[in-house]
Amino acid sequence: MASSPTLLLLLFLLSLASVSSYSSSSSDAGDDKKKTTYIVQVQPDAKPSVFPTHQKWYESSLSALTNATLHPPAESNGGSRIIHTYSTIFHGFSARLSPSEAQSLRSLSHVLSLIPEQVRHLQTTRSPQFLGLRTSDSTGLLKESDFGSDLVIGVIDTGIWPEHKSFEDRDLGPVPSKWKGRCVAAKDFPASSCNRKLIGASFFCAGYESTNGKMNETTESRSPRDSDGHGTHTASIAAGRYVFPASTLGYARGVAAGMAPKARLAAYKVCWNSGCYDSDILAAFDAAVADGVDVISLSVGGVVVPYYLDAIAIGAFGASDAGVFVSASAGNGGPGGLSVTNVAPWVTTVGAGTIDRDFPADVKLGNGKIIPGMSVYGGPGLTPGRMYPLVYAGTTQGGGGGDGYSSSLCLEGSLDSNLVKGKIVLCDRGINSRAAKGDVVKKAGGFGMILANGVFDGEGLVADCHVLPATAIGASGGDKIRKYITEASKSPAVATIVFKGTRLGVRPAPVVASFSARGPNPETPEILKPDVIAPGLNILAAWPDRVGPSGIPSDKRRTEFNILSGTSMACPHVSGLAALLKAAHPEWSAAAIRSALMTTAYTVDNRGGGTMLDESTGNVSTFLDFGAGHVHPEKAMDPGLVYDISSYDYMDFLCNSNYTIKNIQMITRKTADCSRAKRAGHVGNLNYPSLSAVFQQYGKHKLSTHFIRTVTNVGDPNSAYHVAVRPPGGTTVTVQPEKLLFRRVGQKLSFLVRVQARAIKLSPGSSRMMTGSIVWSDGKHYVTSPLVVTMQQPL
Ligand SMILES: *[C@@H]1O[C@H](CO)[C@@H](O)[C@H](O)[C@H]1NC(C)=O
Ligand SMILES: *[C@@H]1O[C@H](CO)[C@@H](O)[C@H](O)[C@H]1NC(C)=O
Ligand SMILES: *[C@@H]1O[C@H](CO)[C@@H](O)[C@H](O)[C@H]1NC(C)=O
Ligand SMILES: *[C@@H]1O[C@H](CO)[C@@H](O)[C@H](O)[C@H]1NC(C)=O
């Protein structure tokens, strides 16, 4: 095959740079392009005794396939082709394989499966007070859990900025004795970076580099150090110390604190400039569980695939099986339905809501109209009282070959500086980051930017640390401004932005954030996802010294804290709360902790009584938007009853999902007995704290199903619970028995829920959802489960 000189030169440079050098031929390069990374699952007990370690066995399996002359075994990992070996929550390894090698491996009897690598992405404080966590009281979750002391939260993210005040270790006891993790030192990360707060730090880049080649160490750090900011932010939300005064560019002044201020942190860096690779993520799960973390926080996500092909679902199962609580972000793909990710039932899936604080920055137009906006811009502003010429970026002629589309989005090089110089520019959302648009306007000489949502984004507003005076407005506001610009032909269009600082006590709050990913669950509609929502909009948390608050490389401003939004920010709130709950109740399982968070969650906002609204429409939200509701930590500490789930229950669930025994083994590493499970019922019978029935309407008849649930008493030894049912519209729901009498703590009692529905008129392919609830109460606790009934008309 033809080889270009540049390619050969590149290979030469690479082999000079690496320790092991080998002479390469052009066929290597050609074949390497066809290679992809696979995570290879191996039957652990099949290792022949001649191999001293699993690693040696895996290497030998690989080299047996390899044609020595065509595939020299020298690759990045010191001569081994193995990217990672997995041994705690998964057995096997990852490697780059050509299609024929993958085929040969598949045929080996001890190879269970090959999972193709996927790339994931990050799903980018007043919240403790908003959540009702009180530090002054003598009782309460923070006190009873001793602020989460001695619990370890593993954060799988972009690494950490260890010198930040949020990670100081004053007044903390010694590192918990169960801890087996390491502080992996590197050039910019001395071993002394860890302390009694940040007890572990490591990084996983072999999967990333096997696909992308060696990283460029001027733009990213081959170390646990966070050169992005995301991981430092999420870690401090979960377990940052109290820091006062904290603010970003003068906004949101106050005390910054994580949810579990004394919990220990371990940072597992898996996300690099071009994303987070499954083979690295699985290695981080494997290490975190072996190290002894109690909670794993994962603000990373991507596509939804069957659980046995999903490295996050597989890693999370192993973690949950080892007693580790895993919370993951639901994703930022909202407000459309079926957008939720990280949906495995052993993961706690967290959506995002607003808190009662915002940063108003309104647009004032020349015609006197005010368009509400949101911003945390804190630099030199526009002159108060002065109006500036206003232009819509979509009507400027592209300078750098931009058509109307790319200029309306304010893409790099699309703005003609003759047309925007000295003006406020209206840009549309899409493709490039919100802050990057401001940078484009600034570089073209614009004085300010108004960033308008598209129809899909609706009215949800995200405040950003822009590099010039800028504000975000809703889709309807964008329409108004475009209309004003078009009609202002007699006198030119003018506007200004009025920055109003920080506003507290905002009502209504919480509101489900527009971007928060929604149900139904695309993989298993019978399991309601997300599970809960937590604060995820405009969250103040720690930020690295060396990264500007806008995240743009040219942004030279520095700030100790930054305000970010996303389900990425919601997830670590729940991770921190889970650590507090585990500290207060060491005997609770991961499922019990989630149950406590779900059954005590609330669905109303702070206006008193009304259901939470949806930021994208202004209409009321549903269980598909907020799951069981917004977390309420103080109530979660004392839920009365919990719905517990064991690994065997999850296996029954997988049997009832009609997964094959082999697919179930790929997730659980156990051989399932599905004949037993199938007798026990259906997917919806997993002992989940929410209930979801999906009826396919074939012909007109009565539809019915039942759920079996078991609750465990974690409240008073002697207690009597009565059920209250609110049936979804058009359904009949009965619960038997209607009364549960407990005699001791830890006692389990079961009940049966029957749901009957009548077929309704629906056009083919459409569906309708009705909602209700089941509440068990002893007069003191209210153990609430959402009940969702979906009628589907087949095509
Ligand atoms: C190795 O290379 C030889 C010669 O090109 C070829 O005939 C043989 O099939 C190759 N073996 C494998 C395992 O790919
Ligand atoms: C690494 O990145 C820097 C900054 O973007 C760039 O100047 C340099 O050429 C890059 N190096 C390589 C080897 O790509
Ligand atoms: C919001 O509610 C109104 C009134 O019920 C309804 O007409 C409208 O379609 C709803 N909007 C959306 C986007 O669902
Ligand atoms: C599994 O298969 C059975 C029998 O074909 C079917 O009734 C059931 O709906 C299937 N369950 C799922 C979750 O697909």
Tab-separated table of C-alpha atoms in Angstrom, residues 194-426:
chain	number	residue	atom	x	y	z
A	194	CYS	CA	-2.186	13.907	48.788
A	195	ASN	CA	-3.058	14.471	52.412
A	196	ARG	CA	-5.606	13.242	54.932
A	197	LYS	CA	-8.393	14.808	52.831
A	198	LEU	CA	-7.288	13.837	49.327
A	199	ILE	CA	-6.148	10.332	50.208
A	200	GLY	CA	-5.739	8.943	46.712
A	201	ALA	CA	-5.062	10.170	43.190
A	202	SER	CA	-4.389	8.248	40.012
A	203	PHE	CA	-4.835	8.519	36.270
A	204	PHE	CA	-5.833	6.179	33.454
A	205	CYS	CA	-4.815	7.193	29.946
A	206	ALA	CA	-3.659	4.017	28.192
A	207	GLY	CA	-7.020	3.565	26.453
A	208	TYR	CA	-7.098	7.215	25.408
A	209	GLU	CA	-3.550	7.079	24.047
A	210	SER	CA	-4.024	3.777	22.259
A	211	THR	CA	-6.650	5.492	20.112
A	212	ASN	CA	-5.265	9.035	19.900
A	213	GLY	CA	-1.528	8.553	20.174
A	214	LYS	CA	0.551	10.126	22.900
A	215	MET	CA	-1.052	13.107	24.564
A	216	ASN	CA	0.358	16.604	24.031
A	217	GLU	CA	1.759	17.442	27.443
A	218	THR	CA	1.682	21.166	26.832
A	219	THR	CA	-2.132	21.080	26.752
A	220	GLU	CA	-2.823	18.264	29.204
A	221	SER	CA	-1.143	16.671	32.148
A	222	ARG	CA	-0.029	13.051	32.306
A	223	SER	CA	-0.828	12.991	36.003
A	224	PRO	CA	-3.823	13.134	38.336
A	225	ARG	CA	-3.700	16.949	38.037
A	226	ASP	CA	-6.861	18.545	36.685
A	227	SER	CA	-6.040	20.742	33.678
A	228	ASP	CA	-9.747	21.162	32.853
A	229	GLY	CA	-11.522	22.127	36.097
A	230	HIS	CA	-14.482	19.752	35.905
A	231	GLY	CA	-13.066	17.129	38.286
A	232	THR	CA	-11.992	19.707	40.877
A	233	HIS	CA	-15.474	21.234	40.739
A	234	THR	CA	-17.348	17.923	41.130
A	235	ALA	CA	-15.015	16.640	43.886
A	236	SER	CA	-15.534	19.799	45.931
A	237	ILE	CA	-19.325	19.551	45.512
A	238	ALA	CA	-19.223	16.036	46.960
A	239	ALA	CA	-16.763	16.639	49.783
A	240	GLY	CA	-15.174	20.120	49.752
A	241	ARG	CA	-14.184	21.664	53.119
A	242	TYR	CA	-15.831	24.858	54.364
A	243	VAL	CA	-14.170	27.802	52.635
A	244	PHE	CA	-14.983	31.424	53.433
A	245	PRO	CA	-15.164	33.785	51.685
A	246	ALA	CA	-15.899	32.017	48.430
A	247	SER	CA	-17.205	33.616	45.275
A	248	THR	CA	-16.479	33.826	41.596
A	249	LEU	CA	-15.796	37.251	40.101
A	250	GLY	CA	-17.805	38.751	42.944
A	251	TYR	CA	-20.888	36.594	42.427
A	252	ALA	CA	-22.421	34.116	44.888
A	253	ARG	CA	-20.425	35.347	47.908
A	254	GLY	CA	-20.575	33.163	51.000
A	255	VAL	CA	-19.252	29.947	52.443
A	256	ALA	CA	-18.523	27.218	49.938
A	257	ALA	CA	-18.919	23.692	51.239
A	258	GLY	CA	-19.364	20.245	49.852
A	259	MET	CA	-22.099	17.869	50.964
A	260	ALA	CA	-19.831	15.714	53.151
A	261	PRO	CA	-17.118	18.189	54.271
A	262	LYS	CA	-15.077	15.613	56.195
A	263	ALA	CA	-15.359	12.690	53.798
A	264	ARG	CA	-12.098	11.631	52.184
A	265	LEU	CA	-11.578	11.987	48.444
A	266	ALA	CA	-9.840	9.835	45.882
A	267	ALA	CA	-9.492	11.222	42.368
A	268	TYR	CA	-9.449	8.843	39.395
A	269	LYS	CA	-8.627	10.798	36.261
A	270	VAL	CA	-10.092	9.199	33.117
A	271	CYS	CA	-11.181	12.178	31.005
A	272	TRP	CA	-8.731	13.764	28.592
A	273	ASN	CA	-8.938	16.404	25.886
A	274	SER	CA	-10.893	14.229	23.476
A	275	GLY	CA	-13.118	12.457	25.974
A	276	CYS	CA	-13.279	9.623	28.484
A	277	TYR	CA	-12.582	6.116	27.124
A	278	ASP	CA	-14.447	3.065	28.390
A	279	SER	CA	-11.299	0.967	28.822
A	280	ASP	CA	-9.911	3.663	31.152
A	281	ILE	CA	-13.233	4.153	32.972
A	282	LEU	CA	-13.464	0.421	33.678
A	283	ALA	CA	-9.875	0.466	34.987
A	284	ALA	CA	-10.844	3.318	37.336
A	285	PHE	CA	-13.846	1.357	38.661
A	286	ASP	CA	-11.585	-1.668	39.161
A	287	ALA	CA	-9.016	0.398	41.076
A	288	ALA	CA	-11.573	2.344	43.137
A	289	VAL	CA	-13.251	-0.810	44.433
A	290	ALA	CA	-9.897	-2.483	45.176
A	291	ASP	CA	-8.760	0.715	46.948
A	292	GLY	CA	-11.753	0.620	49.281
A	293	VAL	CA	-13.952	3.568	48.313
A	294	ASP	CA	-17.488	3.718	49.774
A	295	VAL	CA	-19.037	5.859	47.064
A	296	ILE	CA	-18.226	6.355	43.369
A	297	SER	CA	-19.247	9.610	41.708
A	298	LEU	CA	-19.357	9.580	37.922
A	299	SER	CA	-20.331	12.772	36.084
A	300	VAL	CA	-19.673	11.191	32.712
A	301	GLY	CA	-22.027	9.606	30.252
A	302	GLY	CA	-22.924	8.869	26.709
A	303	VAL	CA	-25.070	6.562	24.695
A	304	VAL	CA	-27.433	3.969	26.111
A	305	VAL	CA	-26.654	0.396	25.019
A	306	PRO	CA	-27.652	-2.971	26.524
A	307	TYR	CA	-26.110	-3.306	29.983
A	308	TYR	CA	-23.743	-6.135	28.932
A	309	LEU	CA	-22.101	-3.852	26.333
A	310	ASP	CA	-21.899	-0.854	28.652
A	311	ALA	CA	-18.577	-0.541	30.507
A	312	ILE	CA	-20.106	1.923	32.984
A	313	ALA	CA	-22.998	-0.443	33.756
A	314	ILE	CA	-20.575	-3.372	34.127
A	315	GLY	CA	-18.172	-1.404	36.319
A	316	ALA	CA	-21.025	-0.086	38.418
A	317	PHE	CA	-22.454	-3.584	38.921
A	318	GLY	CA	-19.122	-4.817	40.269
A	319	ALA	CA	-18.957	-1.797	42.558
A	320	SER	CA	-22.501	-2.240	43.819
A	321	ASP	CA	-21.854	-5.971	44.348
A	322	ALA	CA	-18.906	-4.937	46.555
A	323	GLY	CA	-21.183	-2.630	48.579
A	324	VAL	CA	-20.136	0.621	46.899
A	325	PHE	CA	-22.788	3.256	46.159
A	326	VAL	CA	-22.554	4.524	42.559
A	327	SER	CA	-24.191	7.771	41.519
A	328	ALA	CA	-24.032	8.984	37.947
A	329	SER	CA	-25.268	11.996	36.061
A	330	ALA	CA	-28.449	11.529	34.029
A	331	GLY	CA	-27.030	13.534	31.109
A	332	ASN	CA	-27.688	16.974	29.652
A	333	GLY	CA	-29.731	15.822	26.650
A	334	GLY	CA	-33.038	17.242	27.918
A	335	PRO	CA	-35.713	18.451	27.668
A	336	GLY	CA	-36.711	15.789	25.119
A	337	GLY	CA	-37.990	12.402	26.302
A	338	LEU	CA	-35.905	9.191	26.292
A	339	SER	CA	-32.747	11.283	26.780
A	340	VAL	CA	-31.670	9.851	30.153
A	341	THR	CA	-28.334	7.948	30.294
A	342	ASN	CA	-26.567	5.812	32.929
A	343	VAL	CA	-29.855	3.949	33.424
A	344	ALA	CA	-28.784	0.598	34.930
A	345	PRO	CA	-30.952	-0.162	37.971
A	346	TRP	CA	-27.876	-0.593	40.226
A	347	VAL	CA	-26.798	2.995	39.472
A	348	THR	CA	-28.404	6.008	41.136
A	349	THR	CA	-29.207	8.293	38.217
A	350	VAL	CA	-29.279	11.998	39.039
A	351	GLY	CA	-30.995	14.798	37.111
A	352	ALA	CA	-30.564	18.531	37.734
A	353	GLY	CA	-32.746	21.172	39.325
A	354	THR	CA	-32.315	24.859	40.086
A	355	ILE	CA	-31.655	26.313	43.512
A	356	ASP	CA	-33.128	29.492	44.957
A	357	ARG	CA	-30.230	31.634	43.758
A	358	ASP	CA	-29.693	33.171	40.344
A	359	PHE	CA	-27.720	35.888	38.586
A	360	PRO	CA	-30.067	38.170	36.641
A	361	ALA	CA	-28.580	40.164	33.778
A	362	ASP	CA	-31.394	41.625	31.707
A	363	VAL	CA	-31.351	42.974	28.180
A	364	LYS	CA	-32.856	46.446	27.762
A	365	LEU	CA	-33.867	47.254	24.180
A	366	GLY	CA	-34.157	50.676	22.536
A	367	ASN	CA	-37.940	50.268	22.431
A	368	GLY	CA	-38.008	50.039	26.225
A	369	LYS	CA	-38.658	46.276	26.358
A	370	ILE	CA	-36.789	44.266	29.025
A	371	ILE	CA	-35.795	40.671	28.208
A	372	PRO	CA	-34.795	38.675	31.316
A	373	GLY	CA	-31.325	37.129	31.139
A	374	MET	CA	-28.730	35.356	33.300
A	375	SER	CA	-24.967	35.859	33.608
A	376	VAL	CA	-21.997	35.777	35.945
A	377	TYR	CA	-19.849	38.107	33.862
A	378	GLY	CA	-17.725	40.065	36.345
A	379	GLY	CA	-15.248	42.147	34.360
A	380	PRO	CA	-15.364	45.752	33.235
A	381	GLY	CA	-18.916	46.367	32.132
A	382	LEU	CA	-20.869	48.418	29.668
A	383	THR	CA	-21.255	52.062	30.587
A	384	PRO	CA	-24.392	52.360	32.750
A	385	GLY	CA	-27.205	54.226	31.071
A	386	ARG	CA	-25.613	54.087	27.629
A	387	MET	CA	-27.286	52.215	24.759
A	388	TYR	CA	-25.110	50.315	22.266
A	389	PRO	CA	-25.796	49.482	18.624
A	390	LEU	CA	-27.288	45.981	18.372
A	391	VAL	CA	-26.754	43.516	15.542
A	392	TYR	CA	-27.891	39.933	14.897
A	393	ALA	CA	-24.860	37.778	14.061
A	394	GLY	CA	-26.971	35.810	11.557
A	395	THR	CA	-27.344	38.901	9.348
A	396	THR	CA	-23.655	39.805	9.194
A	397	GLN	CA	-21.763	38.637	6.135
A	398	GLY	CA	-19.278	35.963	7.007
A	399	GLY	CA	-15.714	37.209	6.995
A	400	GLY	CA	-14.015	33.808	7.174
A	401	GLY	CA	-16.258	32.168	4.592
A	402	GLY	CA	-19.171	32.091	7.025
A	403	ASP	CA	-22.672	31.584	5.701
A	404	GLY	CA	-25.594	33.003	7.674
A	405	TYR	CA	-25.791	29.805	9.720
A	406	SER	CA	-22.242	29.690	11.042
A	407	SER	CA	-22.269	33.419	11.746
A	408	SER	CA	-25.582	33.221	13.633
A	409	LEU	CA	-23.903	30.659	15.892
A	410	CYS	CA	-20.831	32.917	16.244
A	411	LEU	CA	-18.432	30.188	15.193
A	412	GLU	CA	-14.702	30.898	15.051
A	413	GLY	CA	-13.926	33.315	12.192
A	414	SER	CA	-17.549	33.763	11.102
A	415	LEU	CA	-18.038	37.383	12.185
A	416	ASP	CA	-17.115	40.393	10.062
A	417	SER	CA	-15.468	42.811	12.455
A	418	ASN	CA	-16.557	45.812	10.327
A	419	LEU	CA	-20.140	44.876	11.162
A	420	VAL	CA	-19.822	43.961	14.849
A	421	LYS	CA	-17.129	46.349	16.113
A	422	GLY	CA	-18.357	48.342	19.120
A	423	LYS	CA	-21.738	46.621	19.065
A	424	ILE	CA	-23.724	44.158	21.135
A	425	VAL	CA	-24.100	40.989	19.103
A	426	LEU	CA	-27.015	38.542	19.291
